[in-house]
Short mmCIF file of C-alpha atoms in Angstrom, two decimals:
data_model
loop_
_atom_site.label_atom_id
_atom_site.label_comp_id
_atom_site.label_asym_id
_atom_site.label_seq_id
_atom_site.Cartn_x
_atom_site.Cartn_y
_atom_site.Cartn_z
CA MET A 1 13.90 0.08 23.55
CA LEU A 2 15.34 2.40 20.88
CA ALA A 3 18.53 4.15 21.85
CA ALA A 4 20.52 6.54 19.69
CA GLN A 5 23.87 7.65 20.97
CA GLN A 6 25.88 10.68 19.88
CA ILE A 7 24.63 10.68 16.32
CA SER A 8 26.31 13.17 14.02
CA HIS A 9 25.95 13.30 10.28
CA ARG A 10 27.68 15.29 7.57
CA TYR A 11 26.69 15.31 3.91
CA GLN A 12 29.35 15.68 1.26
CA THR A 13 28.24 18.43 -1.10
CA ALA A 14 29.91 20.30 -3.95
CA GLN A 15 30.54 23.15 -1.50
CA GLY A 16 32.26 20.84 0.97
CA PRO A 17 30.90 18.93 3.96
CA LEU A 18 27.55 20.03 5.35
CA ALA A 19 26.82 19.17 8.97
CA ALA A 20 23.22 18.01 9.28
CA LEU A 21 23.11 16.50 12.77
CA ASP A 22 25.25 17.21 15.82
CA GLN A 23 25.60 14.71 18.67
CA ILE A 24 22.01 13.59 18.97
CA SER A 25 21.19 11.16 21.76
CA LEU A 26 17.70 9.96 22.46
CA THR A 27 15.81 6.99 23.82
CA ILE A 28 12.29 5.83 23.15
CA GLU A 29 10.59 3.41 25.52
CA GLN A 30 8.28 0.64 24.38
CA GLY A 31 4.87 1.97 23.36
CA GLN A 32 5.94 5.58 23.79
CA PHE A 33 4.82 8.36 21.45
CA VAL A 34 7.59 10.87 20.81
CA CYS A 35 7.32 13.92 18.58
CA LEU A 36 10.23 15.72 17.01
CA VAL A 37 9.74 19.38 16.15
CA GLY A 38 12.24 21.72 14.60
CA PRO A 39 12.72 24.34 11.91
CA SER A 40 13.08 23.19 8.32
CA GLY A 41 16.59 22.14 7.54
CA SER A 42 17.23 20.88 11.06
CA GLY A 43 18.02 17.40 9.81
CA LYS A 44 14.80 15.79 11.05
CA SER A 45 14.41 13.63 7.97
CA THR A 46 18.10 12.72 8.09
CA LEU A 47 17.70 11.58 11.70
CA LEU A 48 14.68 9.48 10.77
CA ARG A 49 16.53 7.84 7.90
CA ILE A 50 19.41 7.00 10.23
CA LEU A 51 17.09 5.51 12.85
CA ALA A 52 15.42 3.47 10.08
CA GLY A 53 18.77 2.02 9.07
CA LEU A 54 18.51 3.59 5.61
CA LEU A 55 21.44 5.92 6.17
CA LYS A 56 24.69 5.29 8.01
CA PRO A 57 25.55 8.20 10.31
CA THR A 58 29.01 9.74 10.14
CA GLN A 59 29.28 9.13 13.88
CA GLY A 60 27.24 7.43 16.54
CA TYR A 61 25.14 4.31 16.96
CA VAL A 62 21.53 3.21 17.04
CA TRP A 63 20.32 0.24 19.06
CA LEU A 64 16.96 -1.43 19.04
CA ASP A 65 16.37 -3.82 21.96
CA GLY A 66 20.14 -4.08 22.32
CA ASP A 67 20.86 -4.85 18.63
CA PRO A 68 22.82 -2.31 16.62
CA ILE A 69 20.81 -0.98 13.66
CA SER A 70 22.80 -0.47 10.48
CA ALA A 71 20.33 -1.74 7.88
CA PRO A 72 16.52 -1.78 7.53
CA ASP A 73 14.93 -3.96 10.18
CA SER A 74 11.56 -5.68 10.21
CA ARG A 75 10.84 -4.24 13.67
CA ILE A 76 10.93 -0.71 12.27
CA SER A 77 8.39 0.77 9.84
CA VAL A 78 8.49 4.15 8.14
CA ILE A 79 5.58 6.32 7.05
CA PRO A 80 6.87 8.99 4.69
CA GLN A 81 5.44 12.41 3.98
CA GLN A 82 4.05 11.32 0.64
CA SER A 83 2.11 8.13 1.06
CA ASN A 84 4.31 6.34 -1.58
CA LEU A 85 1.70 3.76 -2.49
CA MET A 86 2.20 1.67 -5.61
CA PRO A 87 -0.31 3.16 -8.07
CA TRP A 88 -0.82 -0.16 -9.90
CA ARG A 89 -1.84 -1.99 -6.74
CA THR A 90 -5.23 -1.92 -5.12
CA VAL A 91 -5.58 -0.70 -1.55
CA LEU A 92 -5.64 -4.31 -0.35
CA ALA A 93 -2.53 -5.27 -2.33
CA ASN A 94 -0.68 -2.16 -1.15
CA VAL A 95 -1.39 -2.95 2.48
CA ALA A 96 -0.42 -6.59 1.97
CA LEU A 97 2.86 -5.77 0.19
CA PRO A 98 5.14 -6.17 3.24
CA LEU A 99 3.68 -9.64 3.91
CA GLU A 100 4.06 -10.53 0.24
CA VAL A 101 7.74 -9.64 0.38
CA GLN A 102 8.06 -11.85 3.48
CA ARG A 103 6.36 -14.66 1.50
CA VAL A 104 3.38 -14.98 3.85
CA PRO A 105 0.75 -17.17 2.14
CA GLY A 106 -2.04 -15.35 0.26
CA GLY A 107 -4.99 -16.24 2.49
CA GLU A 108 -3.39 -15.07 5.71
CA ARG A 109 -1.98 -12.05 3.89
CA ASP A 110 -5.37 -10.80 2.71
CA GLN A 111 -6.97 -11.51 6.06
CA ARG A 112 -4.43 -9.45 7.98
CA ALA A 113 -4.53 -6.66 5.38
CA GLN A 114 -8.34 -6.63 5.56
CA ALA A 115 -8.28 -6.25 9.34
CA LEU A 116 -5.94 -3.27 9.11
CA ILE A 117 -7.96 -1.63 6.34
CA GLU A 118 -10.95 -1.82 8.66
CA LEU A 119 -8.87 -0.40 11.52
CA VAL A 120 -7.95 2.68 9.50
CA GLY A 121 -11.56 3.13 8.37
CA LEU A 122 -11.25 2.24 4.70
CA ALA A 123 -13.56 -0.80 4.61
CA GLY A 124 -15.22 -0.87 1.19
CA PHE A 125 -12.21 0.62 -0.59
CA GLU A 126 -10.13 -2.59 -0.75
CA ALA A 127 -10.31 -2.72 -4.55
CA SER A 128 -9.72 1.00 -5.16
CA ARG A 129 -6.48 2.26 -6.70
CA PRO A 130 -4.44 5.00 -5.04
CA ALA A 131 -5.38 7.49 -7.80
CA GLU A 132 -9.02 7.21 -6.71
CA LEU A 133 -8.22 8.15 -3.12
CA SER A 134 -7.91 11.56 -1.52
CA GLY A 135 -4.66 12.51 0.21
CA GLY A 136 -6.06 11.65 3.63
CA MET A 137 -7.30 8.25 2.48
CA ALA A 138 -3.95 7.46 0.84
CA GLN A 139 -2.17 8.29 4.09
CA ARG A 140 -4.51 5.93 5.93
CA VAL A 141 -3.49 3.19 3.53
CA ALA A 142 0.18 3.97 4.21
CA ILE A 143 -0.50 3.74 7.95
CA ALA A 144 -2.21 0.37 7.52
CA ARG A 145 0.69 -0.90 5.41
CA SER A 146 3.26 0.18 7.99
CA LEU A 147 1.35 -1.56 10.80
CA ILE A 148 0.99 -4.91 9.06
CA MET A 149 4.43 -6.14 10.12
CA GLU A 150 3.49 -5.30 13.72
CA PRO A 151 6.58 -3.13 14.14
CA SER A 152 7.82 -2.21 17.59
CA LEU A 153 8.80 1.23 16.28
CA LEU A 154 6.97 3.41 13.78
CA LEU A 155 8.89 6.32 12.28
CA MET A 156 6.68 9.00 10.74
CA ASP A 157 8.11 11.84 8.69
CA GLU A 158 5.51 14.60 8.72
CA PRO A 159 2.89 12.06 7.72
CA PHE A 160 0.12 14.66 7.62
CA GLY A 161 2.27 17.33 6.00
CA PRO A 162 0.48 17.73 2.68
CA LEU A 163 -3.03 17.52 4.15
CA ASP A 164 -5.40 20.35 4.97
CA ALA A 165 -5.75 21.43 8.60
CA LEU A 166 -9.11 19.75 9.21
CA THR A 167 -8.17 16.37 7.73
CA ARG A 168 -4.94 16.65 9.61
CA GLU A 169 -6.54 17.09 13.03
CA GLN A 170 -8.97 14.29 12.28
CA LEU A 171 -6.19 11.92 11.23
CA GLY A 172 -4.17 12.89 14.29
CA GLU A 173 -7.03 11.81 16.54
CA GLU A 174 -7.44 8.61 14.53
CA LEU A 175 -3.75 7.90 14.84
CA LEU A 176 -4.08 8.13 18.63
CA ARG A 177 -6.90 5.62 18.60
CA ILE A 178 -4.97 3.24 16.31
CA TRP A 179 -1.79 3.58 18.35
CA GLN A 180 -3.69 2.64 21.50
CA THR A 181 -4.73 -0.65 19.90
CA GLN A 182 -1.13 -1.44 18.91
CA GLN A 183 2.04 -2.03 20.91
CA SER A 184 4.20 0.17 18.68
CA ALA A 185 6.28 3.08 19.84
CA ILE A 186 6.08 6.07 17.50
CA LEU A 187 8.60 8.72 16.63
CA MET A 188 6.92 11.38 14.57
CA VAL A 189 8.43 14.41 12.91
CA THR A 190 5.99 17.29 12.70
CA HIS A 191 5.87 21.00 12.02
CA SER A 192 2.75 21.47 14.07
CA ILE A 193 3.21 22.19 17.78
CA SER A 194 -0.45 21.59 18.60
CA GLU A 195 -0.22 18.22 16.85
CA ALA A 196 2.82 17.34 18.94
CA VAL A 197 1.00 18.31 22.16
CA LEU A 198 -2.06 16.30 21.19
CA LEU A 199 -0.16 13.15 20.32
CA ALA A 200 3.09 12.84 22.19
CA ASP A 201 4.28 11.63 25.57
CA ARG A 202 7.45 13.56 24.95
CA VAL A 203 8.36 16.36 22.56
CA LEU A 204 11.94 16.88 21.40
CA VAL A 205 12.94 20.26 19.99
CA LEU A 206 15.65 20.29 17.36
CA SER A 207 17.81 23.33 16.55
CA GLN A 208 18.61 24.66 13.12
CA ARG A 209 21.35 23.00 11.12
CA PRO A 210 23.33 21.25 12.39
CA GLY A 211 20.44 19.72 14.33
CA ARG A 212 20.88 19.34 18.07
CA ILE A 213 18.28 18.53 20.69
CA VAL A 214 17.84 21.83 22.50
CA ALA A 215 14.91 20.95 24.74
CA GLN A 216 12.63 18.12 25.82
CA PHE A 217 9.09 18.42 27.12
CA ASP A 218 7.11 15.73 28.89
CA VAL A 219 3.49 16.10 27.87
CA ASP A 220 1.61 15.19 31.03
CA LEU A 221 -1.89 15.51 29.61
CA PRO A 222 -4.09 12.57 30.68
CA ARG A 223 -4.90 9.85 28.16
CA PRO A 224 -7.02 9.00 26.29
CA ARG A 225 -6.78 12.41 24.67
CA SER A 226 -8.92 14.16 22.13
CA LEU A 227 -8.60 17.43 20.27
CA ASP A 228 -9.91 19.14 23.41
CA SER A 229 -6.80 18.07 25.35
CA ALA A 230 -4.55 19.97 22.99
CA TYR A 231 -6.70 23.07 23.43
CA SER A 232 -6.92 22.73 27.26
CA ALA A 233 -5.15 25.16 29.60
CA ARG A 234 -2.27 22.75 30.29
CA GLY A 235 -2.04 21.94 26.58
CA GLY A 236 -1.82 25.64 25.78
CA GLU A 237 0.93 26.10 28.37
CA LEU A 238 2.98 23.29 26.91
CA ALA A 239 2.48 24.56 23.37
CA ALA A 240 3.64 28.01 24.40
CA ALA A 241 6.74 26.60 26.10
CA ILE A 242 7.60 24.49 23.03
CA ARG A 243 7.04 27.46 20.75
CA ALA A 244 9.33 29.64 22.92
CA SER A 245 12.08 27.05 22.84
CA LEU A 246 11.72 26.66 19.06
CA GLN A 247 11.95 30.41 18.66
CA SER A 248 15.06 30.71 20.79
CA SER A 249 16.68 27.91 18.78
CA LEU A 250 16.05 30.00 15.69
CA SER A 251 17.57 33.21 17.07
CA PRO A 252 20.97 34.11 15.58
CA THR A 253 22.65 34.31 19.01
CA ASN A 254 22.05 30.62 19.57
CA MET B 1 -12.34 5.98 11.35
CA GLN B 2 -14.90 8.02 9.46
CA MET B 3 -14.28 9.40 6.05
CA THR B 4 -15.51 12.84 5.18
CA SER B 5 -18.54 12.91 2.90
CA SER B 6 -16.54 14.66 0.19
CA GLU B 7 -14.09 11.77 0.17
CA ARG B 8 -16.93 9.36 -0.49
CA GLN B 9 -18.42 11.66 -3.13
CA THR B 10 -15.20 11.74 -5.17
CA ALA B 11 -14.87 7.99 -5.02
CA LYS B 12 -18.46 7.51 -6.25
CA LEU B 13 -18.17 10.05 -9.06
CA ASN B 14 -15.10 8.35 -10.40
CA ALA B 15 -17.01 5.13 -10.84
CA LEU B 16 -19.77 6.82 -12.87
CA ARG B 17 -17.85 8.29 -15.82
CA MET B 18 -18.75 6.66 -19.13
CA PRO B 19 -16.28 5.37 -21.75
CA PRO B 20 -16.38 7.18 -25.14
CA SER B 21 -19.27 6.04 -27.36
CA LEU B 22 -18.89 3.64 -30.30
CA TRP B 23 -19.60 6.49 -32.71
CA ASN B 24 -16.71 8.53 -31.35
CA ARG B 25 -14.30 5.63 -31.44
CA LEU B 26 -15.21 4.10 -34.83
CA GLY B 27 -17.68 6.32 -36.66
CA LEU B 28 -15.54 9.44 -36.92
CA PRO B 29 -12.39 7.74 -38.23
CA LEU B 30 -14.50 5.85 -40.83
CA LEU B 31 -16.05 9.12 -41.96
CA THR B 32 -12.55 10.58 -42.47
CA PHE B 33 -11.65 7.52 -44.54
CA ALA B 34 -14.71 7.90 -46.77
CA GLY B 35 -13.80 11.54 -47.32
CA PHE B 36 -10.27 10.53 -48.29
CA LEU B 37 -11.57 8.03 -50.88
CA LEU B 38 -13.86 10.67 -52.41
CA LEU B 39 -11.03 13.17 -52.66
CA TRP B 40 -8.80 10.56 -54.28
CA GLU B 41 -11.44 9.64 -56.87
CA ALA B 42 -12.04 13.33 -57.58
CA ILE B 43 -8.32 13.97 -58.21
CA VAL B 44 -8.12 11.02 -60.63
CA ARG B 45 -11.21 12.22 -62.55
CA VAL B 46 -10.28 15.91 -62.69
CA GLY B 47 -6.64 15.26 -63.63
CA ASN B 48 -7.62 12.36 -65.90
CA TYR B 49 -4.51 10.43 -64.86
CA PRO B 50 -3.70 7.07 -66.51
CA ALA B 51 -3.68 3.99 -64.26
CA PHE B 52 0.12 3.61 -64.42
CA ILE B 53 0.50 7.05 -62.78
CA LEU B 54 -2.45 7.27 -60.39
CA PRO B 55 -5.11 4.54 -60.38
CA GLY B 56 -8.46 5.34 -58.80
CA PRO B 57 -9.81 3.60 -55.69
CA GLY B 58 -11.92 1.27 -57.84
CA GLN B 59 -8.92 0.01 -59.80
CA VAL B 60 -6.94 -0.56 -56.63
CA LEU B 61 -9.87 -2.48 -55.16
CA ARG B 62 -10.04 -4.71 -58.28
CA LYS B 63 -6.29 -5.35 -57.99
CA LEU B 64 -6.77 -6.24 -54.36
CA GLY B 65 -9.36 -8.85 -55.36
CA LEU B 66 -6.92 -10.24 -57.91
CA VAL B 67 -3.93 -10.61 -55.56
CA LEU B 68 -6.18 -12.01 -52.86
CA ALA B 69 -7.55 -14.61 -55.29
CA ASP B 70 -4.16 -15.79 -56.58
CA GLY B 71 -2.83 -16.00 -53.00
CA SER B 72 0.18 -13.79 -53.67
CA LEU B 73 -0.89 -11.08 -51.21
CA LEU B 74 -1.27 -13.61 -48.43
CA LEU B 75 2.12 -15.10 -49.21
CA HIS B 76 3.90 -11.74 -49.17
CA THR B 77 2.03 -10.51 -46.10
CA GLN B 78 3.04 -13.67 -44.26
CA ALA B 79 6.70 -13.18 -45.15
CA THR B 80 6.66 -9.55 -44.02
CA LEU B 81 4.70 -10.31 -40.86
CA LEU B 82 7.19 -13.01 -39.92
CA ALA B 83 10.10 -10.58 -40.30
CA VAL B 84 8.25 -7.83 -38.41
CA LEU B 85 7.30 -10.04 -35.46
CA GLY B 86 10.66 -11.81 -35.38
CA GLY B 87 12.57 -8.54 -35.47
CA LEU B 88 10.33 -6.94 -32.88
CA SER B 89 10.79 -9.88 -30.51
CA VAL B 90 14.56 -10.09 -30.93
CA GLY B 91 14.92 -6.30 -30.71
CA PHE B 92 12.68 -6.15 -27.65
CA VAL B 93 14.55 -8.85 -25.74
CA VAL B 94 18.01 -7.43 -26.51
CA ALA B 95 16.99 -3.80 -25.95
CA THR B 96 15.24 -4.38 -22.61
CA ALA B 97 18.08 -6.56 -21.31
CA LEU B 98 20.71 -4.04 -22.33
CA GLY B 99 18.52 -1.16 -21.17
CA TYR B 100 18.30 -2.74 -17.73
CA ALA B 101 22.09 -3.08 -17.56
CA LEU B 102 22.55 0.52 -18.72
CA ALA B 103 20.03 1.89 -16.24
CA LYS B 104 21.52 -0.07 -13.34
CA SER B 105 25.22 0.31 -13.95
CA VAL B 106 27.03 3.58 -14.50
CA THR B 107 30.06 1.64 -15.74
CA VAL B 108 28.10 -0.12 -18.47
CA GLU B 109 26.46 3.15 -19.42
CA ARG B 110 29.78 5.01 -19.71
CA ALA B 111 31.31 2.19 -21.74
CA LEU B 112 28.46 1.77 -24.22
CA SER B 113 26.35 4.89 -24.52
CA PRO B 114 28.60 6.86 -26.97
CA TYR B 115 28.46 3.93 -29.41
CA LEU B 116 24.74 3.40 -28.97
CA VAL B 117 24.08 7.05 -29.76
CA ALA B 118 26.52 7.00 -32.69
CA SER B 119 24.83 3.88 -34.07
CA GLN B 120 21.67 5.95 -34.46
CA ALA B 121 23.49 8.29 -36.85
CA ILE B 122 23.86 5.44 -39.37
CA PRO B 123 20.72 5.23 -41.51
CA ILE B 124 19.37 1.70 -41.56
CA VAL B 125 18.78 2.10 -45.32
CA ALA B 126 22.53 2.39 -45.78
CA ILE B 127 23.46 -0.84 -44.04
CA ALA B 128 20.47 -2.94 -45.13
CA PRO B 129 22.13 -3.94 -48.45
CA LEU B 130 25.25 -4.93 -46.51
CA LEU B 131 23.26 -7.18 -44.21
CA VAL B 132 21.54 -8.78 -47.21
CA ILE B 133 24.96 -9.49 -48.76
CA TRP B 134 26.22 -11.03 -45.53
CA PHE B 135 23.16 -12.99 -44.46
CA GLY B 136 21.38 -13.61 -47.77
CA PRO B 137 18.01 -12.44 -49.10
CA GLY B 138 16.05 -14.73 -46.76
CA LEU B 139 14.18 -14.14 -43.52
CA PHE B 140 17.24 -13.84 -41.30
CA SER B 141 18.55 -10.57 -42.74
CA LYS B 142 15.05 -9.04 -42.51
CA VAL B 143 14.65 -10.04 -38.86
CA LEU B 144 18.04 -8.49 -38.19
CA ILE B 145 17.12 -5.20 -39.88
CA CYS B 146 13.80 -5.02 -38.02
CA ALA B 147 15.56 -5.78 -34.72
CA LEU B 148 18.10 -3.04 -35.39
CA ILE B 149 15.47 -0.44 -36.18
CA VAL B 150 13.28 -1.19 -33.12
CA PHE B 151 16.27 -1.55 -30.81
CA PHE B 152 16.94 2.09 -30.00
CA PRO B 153 13.47 3.40 -29.09
CA ILE B 154 12.83 0.38 -26.89
CA LEU B 155 16.25 0.76 -25.26
CA ILE B 156 15.67 4.43 -24.53
CA ASN B 157 12.23 3.77 -23.11
CA THR B 158 13.49 0.92 -20.95
CA ILE B 159 16.11 3.22 -19.45
CA ALA B 160 13.65 6.10 -19.03
CA GLY B 161 11.10 3.77 -17.45
CA LEU B 162 13.57 2.34 -14.95
CA ARG B 163 15.07 5.73 -14.13
CA GLY B 164 11.56 7.05 -13.54
CA VAL B 165 10.80 4.59 -10.75
CA PRO B 166 10.21 6.86 -7.74
CA ARG B 167 13.07 6.87 -5.25
CA GLU B 168 10.60 6.59 -2.36
CA LEU B 169 9.32 3.29 -3.72
CA HIS B 170 12.87 1.96 -3.96
CA GLU B 171 13.36 3.06 -0.36
CA LEU B 172 10.11 1.34 0.62
CA MET B 173 11.33 -1.93 -0.90
CA ARG B 174 14.63 -1.52 0.94
CA MET B 175 12.76 -0.96 4.21
CA LEU B 176 10.83 -4.16 3.54
CA ARG B 177 14.15 -5.89 2.86
CA ALA B 178 12.98 -7.09 -0.54
CA SER B 179 15.35 -9.23 -2.60
CA ARG B 180 16.75 -8.04 -5.95
CA TRP B 181 14.29 -10.30 -7.73
CA GLN B 182 11.35 -8.97 -5.69
CA ILE B 183 12.40 -5.40 -6.44
CA PHE B 184 12.54 -6.32 -10.12
CA THR B 185 9.17 -8.08 -10.33
CA LYS B 186 7.15 -6.11 -7.77
CA LEU B 187 8.53 -2.64 -8.38
CA GLU B 188 10.68 -2.10 -11.46
CA VAL B 189 8.63 -4.04 -14.02
CA PRO B 190 5.21 -2.63 -13.10
CA ALA B 191 6.57 0.89 -12.58
CA ALA B 192 8.45 0.96 -15.89
CA LEU B 193 5.67 -0.75 -17.86
CA PRO B 194 3.83 2.39 -19.06
CA VAL B 195 7.00 3.84 -20.59
CA LEU B 196 8.07 0.44 -21.88
CA THR B 197 4.82 -0.21 -23.73
CA ALA B 198 5.06 3.26 -25.25
CA GLY B 199 8.44 2.21 -26.66
CA LEU B 200 6.95 -1.04 -27.89
CA LYS B 201 4.24 0.88 -29.77
CA VAL B 202 6.83 2.97 -31.59
CA GLY B 203 8.84 -0.21 -32.19
CA ALA B 204 5.85 -2.04 -33.71
CA THR B 205 5.39 0.54 -36.47
CA LEU B 206 9.15 0.96 -36.98
CA SER B 207 9.51 -2.79 -37.38
CA VAL B 208 7.17 -2.69 -40.40
CA ILE B 209 9.38 0.00 -41.95
CA GLY B 210 12.45 -2.12 -41.19
CA ALA B 211 10.96 -5.12 -42.98
CA VAL B 212 10.22 -3.08 -46.11
CA VAL B 213 13.70 -1.55 -46.10
CA GLY B 214 15.15 -5.04 -45.89
CA GLU B 215 12.90 -6.34 -48.66
CA PHE B 216 13.82 -3.42 -50.92
CA ALA B 217 17.49 -4.22 -50.37
CA GLY B 218 17.04 -7.75 -51.62
CA ALA B 219 14.45 -10.43 -51.01
CA ASN B 220 12.42 -13.19 -52.62
CA ALA B 221 9.15 -12.53 -50.81
CA GLY B 222 7.37 -9.92 -48.72
CA LEU B 223 5.25 -6.83 -49.29
CA GLY B 224 8.32 -4.67 -49.90
CA TYR B 225 9.44 -7.16 -52.54
CA MET B 226 5.96 -7.15 -54.07
CA ILE B 227 5.96 -3.34 -54.27
CA SER B 228 9.43 -3.22 -55.77
CA VAL B 229 8.52 -5.81 -58.45
CA ALA B 230 5.27 -3.96 -59.24
CA ASP B 231 7.29 -0.78 -59.52
CA GLY B 232 9.44 -2.34 -62.23
CA GLN B 233 6.25 -3.29 -64.15
CA TYR B 234 4.52 0.11 -63.78
CA ASP B 235 1.78 -1.79 -61.93
CA VAL B 236 0.90 1.18 -59.70
CA ALA B 237 -2.38 -0.35 -58.55
CA ARG B 238 -0.46 -3.32 -57.16
CA MET B 239 1.94 -0.92 -55.44
CA PHE B 240 -1.04 0.78 -53.82
CA VAL B 241 -2.33 -2.57 -52.59
CA GLY B 242 1.08 -3.23 -51.08
CA VAL B 243 1.26 0.16 -49.41
CA PHE B 244 -2.25 -0.13 -47.97
CA THR B 245 -1.58 -3.63 -46.72
CA LEU B 246 1.56 -2.38 -45.00
CA ALA B 247 -0.37 0.46 -43.40
CA ALA B 248 -3.06 -1.98 -42.26
CA LEU B 249 -0.36 -4.26 -40.88
CA ALA B 250 1.30 -1.47 -38.93
CA LEU B 251 -2.07 -0.25 -37.67
CA THR B 252 -3.09 -3.74 -36.54
CA LEU B 253 0.19 -4.23 -34.72
CA TYR B 254 -0.12 -0.85 -33.07
CA GLY B 255 -3.68 -1.64 -32.03
CA LEU B 256 -2.59 -4.99 -30.66
CA VAL B 257 0.14 -3.43 -28.53
CA ASP B 258 -2.36 -0.79 -27.46
CA LEU B 259 -4.79 -3.52 -26.41
CA ILE B 260 -2.09 -5.35 -24.45
CA GLU B 261 -1.14 -2.04 -22.86
CA LYS B 262 -4.72 -1.34 -21.79
CA ARG B 263 -4.93 -4.82 -20.28
CA LEU B 264 -1.66 -4.54 -18.40
CA LEU B 265 -2.22 -0.97 -17.33
CA ALA B 266 -5.88 -1.13 -16.36
CA TRP B 267 -4.87 0.51 -13.08
CA ARG B 268 -4.04 3.72 -14.90
CA GLN B 269 -7.62 4.18 -16.05
CA ALA B 270 -8.59 5.03 -12.49
CA GLY B 271 -6.00 7.77 -12.39
CA LEU B 272 -6.89 9.09 -15.84
CA ARG B 273 -10.56 9.31 -15.00
CA ASN B 274 -9.66 11.18 -11.85
CA SER B 275 -7.46 13.77 -13.53
CA GLU B 276 -9.88 14.56 -16.34
#
């Protein structure tokens, strides 16, 4: 469904060009959950911005269902690290924003937004403003907003990054449940190996700058999964293997 | 999806906070005012000043009754108010439009910003007489002076407000493939509004000053004109009435903008309550 071919990217800085990504190729099948792990500064966010059509790579191409992606596309949604809600809008109006931009009539708009708010467990908070929500709740709103266009691909950039460990695990499990009700494929950048094992069908390991894919792991844990799956023997094995590959990508000899 | 109980607790607590009491909002400022009047009266009595140097509160109050009765205060207040509101409107429209262009285009900013900054070095008092010579002592020159004086703070706040729109929200609108107009109405205007209304508040009080400056430079009506005529007649009580009316005018305008701001920015109350 999504195919990226030989993507390289260099930033122009005051100190000269800075290579962020080096020849990255990857494919994501329909409905697949892929996690991207890598050290900080491995160009994960850059890659996500390129896949979203927000940034033009120095080299390489991205295709979605056979169409080249060079600008934002309605089939792709992004959930950023900070929930980037509009503070002047209520939860309902924030979730409905994408439909509003597409000029979907008000009644249908609110109905669809309402359904998603219920899906992410925020029923009763439709009229609240973002400032009244906790970090976890705000991220739920951002998830609901990104799902409202029924995207075929969801790009998540460390969506649970700023949250505490407990909320994070809880939201991870919730995300699994939500994903199973949707048809979207997900590509999620994360720092947490256990999170990647819990969620993904496939884990890609990125090297330090310039980012290259140094390893791929198929997570063959049975679905539906829960937190227990990540802590199972097989889950532990996978996590250890991913950690080892991350570590070797960090070593100076690499 | 279940929310943690602490999440629900925070949400409930936020709804319970009370607004400040009537006494705190009105009683305390009134008490300060009463204290000020007493001090004033005491200074007049102790110093035994004649009315043409420092009239007491009672004399000023009698003068107020007089100018209210003969309709002159109303007439002059109307003239000043017209200039203030006219100048504020003209200045606001021009400053926000230009501010938008400056914030959006580096070229426009490079071409204009040195002159805009330099224009602030010229005191409005110095060019007010010039404007009165060119455009006459009527309303037009006053509106112009008010517009000039409110222009800069509103311009600066427009630029600051637009520049302060979070990059992530711009990116969000790009992801949603919003049109320029949608970005303007759904993102830029609401996001810049808090800073913009702050500029408007400053502008409202400055506009009153602008009107008086213009009326001092040459006019046939207005509170500034009334004060300047009273000055020539050593009618200090009448000058006091003029000054207090001007202060009341500025205060009312400020309060009005504040009220509009609270209406438009009701969403911020939630955040303020939360961060207390």
